[in-house]
Short mmCIF file of C-alpha atoms in Angstrom, two decimals:
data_model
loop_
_atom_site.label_atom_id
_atom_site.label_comp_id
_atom_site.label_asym_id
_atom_site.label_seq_id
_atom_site.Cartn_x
_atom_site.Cartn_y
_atom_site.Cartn_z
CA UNK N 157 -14.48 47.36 91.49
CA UNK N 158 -11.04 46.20 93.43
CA UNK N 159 -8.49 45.02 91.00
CA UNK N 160 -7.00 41.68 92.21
CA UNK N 161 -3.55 41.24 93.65
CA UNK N 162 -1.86 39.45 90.94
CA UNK N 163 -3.26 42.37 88.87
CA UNK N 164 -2.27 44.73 91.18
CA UNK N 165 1.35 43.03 91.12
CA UNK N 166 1.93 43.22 87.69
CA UNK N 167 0.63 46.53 87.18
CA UNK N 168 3.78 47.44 89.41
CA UNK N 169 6.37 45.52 87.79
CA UNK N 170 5.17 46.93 84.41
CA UNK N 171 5.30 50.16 85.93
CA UNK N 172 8.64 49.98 86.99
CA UNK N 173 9.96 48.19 84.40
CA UNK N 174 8.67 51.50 82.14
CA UNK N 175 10.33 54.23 84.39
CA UNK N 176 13.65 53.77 83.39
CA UNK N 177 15.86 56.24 81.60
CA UNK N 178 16.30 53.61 78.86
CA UNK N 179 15.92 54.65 74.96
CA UNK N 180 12.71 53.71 73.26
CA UNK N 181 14.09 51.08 71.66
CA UNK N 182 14.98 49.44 75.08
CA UNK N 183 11.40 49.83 76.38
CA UNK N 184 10.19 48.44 72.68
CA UNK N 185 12.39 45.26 72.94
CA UNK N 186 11.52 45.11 77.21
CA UNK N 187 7.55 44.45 76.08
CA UNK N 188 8.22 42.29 73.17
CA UNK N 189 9.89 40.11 75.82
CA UNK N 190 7.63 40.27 78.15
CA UNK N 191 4.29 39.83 75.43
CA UNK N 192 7.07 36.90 74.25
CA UNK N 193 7.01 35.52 77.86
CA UNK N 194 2.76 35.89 78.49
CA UNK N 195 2.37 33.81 75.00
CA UNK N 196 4.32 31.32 75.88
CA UNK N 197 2.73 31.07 79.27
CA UNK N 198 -0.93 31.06 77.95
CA UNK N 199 0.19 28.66 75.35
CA UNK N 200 2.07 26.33 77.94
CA UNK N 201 -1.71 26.84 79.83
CA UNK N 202 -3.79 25.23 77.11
CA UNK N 203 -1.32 22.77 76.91
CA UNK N 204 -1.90 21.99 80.51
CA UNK N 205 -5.65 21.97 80.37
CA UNK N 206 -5.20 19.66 76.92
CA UNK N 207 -2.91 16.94 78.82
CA UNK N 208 -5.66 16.78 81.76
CA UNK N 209 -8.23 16.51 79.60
CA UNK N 210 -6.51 13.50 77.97
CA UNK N 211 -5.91 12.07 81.06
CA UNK N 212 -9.68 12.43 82.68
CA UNK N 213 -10.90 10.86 79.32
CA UNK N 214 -12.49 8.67 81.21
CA UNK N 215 -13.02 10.23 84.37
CA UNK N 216 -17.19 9.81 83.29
CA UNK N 217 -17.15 6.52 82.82
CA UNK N 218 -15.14 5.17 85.73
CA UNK N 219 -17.62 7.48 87.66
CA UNK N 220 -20.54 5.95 86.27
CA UNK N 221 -18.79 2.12 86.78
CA UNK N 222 -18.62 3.49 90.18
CA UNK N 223 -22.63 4.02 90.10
CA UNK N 224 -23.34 0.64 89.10
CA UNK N 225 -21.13 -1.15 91.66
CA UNK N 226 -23.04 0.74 94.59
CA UNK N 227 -26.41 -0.49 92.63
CA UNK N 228 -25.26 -3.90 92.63
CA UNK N 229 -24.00 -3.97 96.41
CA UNK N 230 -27.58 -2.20 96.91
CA UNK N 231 -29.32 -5.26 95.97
CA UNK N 232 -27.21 -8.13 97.88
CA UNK N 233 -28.76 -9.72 101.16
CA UNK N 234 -28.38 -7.04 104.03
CA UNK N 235 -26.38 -10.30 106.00
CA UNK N 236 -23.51 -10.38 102.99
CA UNK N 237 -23.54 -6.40 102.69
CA UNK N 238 -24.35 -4.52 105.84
CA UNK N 239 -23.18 -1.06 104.97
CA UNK N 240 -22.47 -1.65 101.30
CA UNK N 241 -19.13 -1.72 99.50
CA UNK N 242 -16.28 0.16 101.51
CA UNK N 243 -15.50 3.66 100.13
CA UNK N 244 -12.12 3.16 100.02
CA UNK N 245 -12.46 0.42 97.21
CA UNK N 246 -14.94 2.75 95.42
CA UNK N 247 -12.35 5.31 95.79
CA UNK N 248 -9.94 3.01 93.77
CA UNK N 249 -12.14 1.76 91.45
CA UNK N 250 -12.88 4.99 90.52
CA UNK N 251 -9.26 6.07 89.97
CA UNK N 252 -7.79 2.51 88.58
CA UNK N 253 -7.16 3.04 84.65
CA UNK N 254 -9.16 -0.27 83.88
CA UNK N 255 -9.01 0.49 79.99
CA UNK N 256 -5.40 0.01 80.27
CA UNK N 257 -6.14 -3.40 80.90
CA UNK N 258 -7.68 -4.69 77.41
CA UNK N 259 -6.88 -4.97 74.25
CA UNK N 260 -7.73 -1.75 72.07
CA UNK N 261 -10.71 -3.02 70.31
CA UNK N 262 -12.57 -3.17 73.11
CA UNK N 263 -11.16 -0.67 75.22
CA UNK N 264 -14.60 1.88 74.40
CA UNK N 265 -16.21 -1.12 76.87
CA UNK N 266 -13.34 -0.76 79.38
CA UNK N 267 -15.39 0.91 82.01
CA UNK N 268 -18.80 -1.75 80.83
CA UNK N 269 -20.40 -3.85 83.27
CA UNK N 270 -19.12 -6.66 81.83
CA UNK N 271 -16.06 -9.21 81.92
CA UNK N 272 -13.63 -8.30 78.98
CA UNK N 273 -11.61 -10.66 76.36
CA UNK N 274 -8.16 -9.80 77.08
CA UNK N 275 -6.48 -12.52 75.07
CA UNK N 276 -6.11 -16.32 74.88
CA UNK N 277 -9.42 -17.29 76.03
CA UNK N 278 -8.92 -15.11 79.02
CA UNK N 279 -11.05 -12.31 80.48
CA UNK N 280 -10.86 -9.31 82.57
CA UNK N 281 -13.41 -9.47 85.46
CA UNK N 282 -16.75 -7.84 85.69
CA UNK N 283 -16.02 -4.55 87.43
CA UNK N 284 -18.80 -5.27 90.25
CA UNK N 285 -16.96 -8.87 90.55
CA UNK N 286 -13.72 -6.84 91.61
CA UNK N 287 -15.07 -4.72 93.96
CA UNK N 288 -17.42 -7.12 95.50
CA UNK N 289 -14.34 -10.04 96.16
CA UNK N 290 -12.15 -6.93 97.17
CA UNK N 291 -14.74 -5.78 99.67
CA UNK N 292 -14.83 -9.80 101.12
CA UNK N 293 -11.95 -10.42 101.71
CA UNK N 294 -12.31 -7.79 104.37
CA UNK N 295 -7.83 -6.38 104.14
CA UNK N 296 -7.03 -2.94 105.62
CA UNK N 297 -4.69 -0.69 103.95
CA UNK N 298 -1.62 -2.36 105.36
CA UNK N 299 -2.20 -5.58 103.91
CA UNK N 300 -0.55 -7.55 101.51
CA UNK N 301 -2.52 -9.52 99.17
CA UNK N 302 -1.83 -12.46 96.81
CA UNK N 303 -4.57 -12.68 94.39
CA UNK N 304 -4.19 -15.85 92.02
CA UNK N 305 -5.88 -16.26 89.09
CA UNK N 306 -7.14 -12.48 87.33
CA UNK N 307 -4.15 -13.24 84.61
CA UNK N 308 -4.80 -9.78 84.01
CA UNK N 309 -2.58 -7.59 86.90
CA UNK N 310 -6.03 -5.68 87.10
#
């Protein structure tokens, strides 16, 4: 079996690094650095892979907020929804951080299909409802929209 580049790459550098006329204390100290350096750059990895999973928390349920949207446009007259909600708006409802939006106890139901309590008497639309007046209003991506009455910036 082929060893990959990268491997292949740092196969040299070790090898070069260890042909040196150095004492053996020199070499000793060169790998603890450089075992120093592949710790700390597997552990800065994880950390990586920790902060994006984090982030995508809800990556599932957007997705499946997504899902019901499309069934909802599915079952609208064919003369209000000819080819269904744009896929551009899907697109950003599937990326807009909606849970950021509520209040924390009922931020598990951010991604519901359901209007939200988001203080005062107030609530945060039903997802569908979003997408559906969004799709309406029929704006291309260089237009500038002044939406009154959400009260919630989502």
């Amino acid at each position: 079996m082929q060893k990959p580049p990268f491997f292949l790459t740092i196969q040299r550098i070790l090898s070069r690094g260890m042909r040196t006329s150095r004492p053996r204390a020199d070499r000793a100290r060169w790998l603890r650095r450089l075992w120093r350096l592949v710790a700390v750059l597997a552990f800065v990895s994880t950390l990586d892979d920790t902060v994006l999973a984090q982030q995508d928390r809800w990556a599932e349920e957007r997705a499946a907020m997504v899902r019901t949207i499309q069934a909802h446009a599915a079952l609208l007259p064919k003369a209000a929804m000819a080819d269904g909600i744009s896929t551009a708006i899907l697109d950003v409802m599937g990326k807009a951080p909606r849970h950021t939006f509520v209040p924390g106890r009922v931020e598990g139901k951010a991604y519901a299909d359901a209007p939200l309590p988001i203080g005062y008497g107030q609530t945060i639309s039903q997802p569908f409802i979003v997408a559906l007046m969004t799709h309406l209003i029929g704006a291309n991506q260089d237009a500038t929209v002044l939406e009154i009455g959400t009260g919630s910036g989502y």
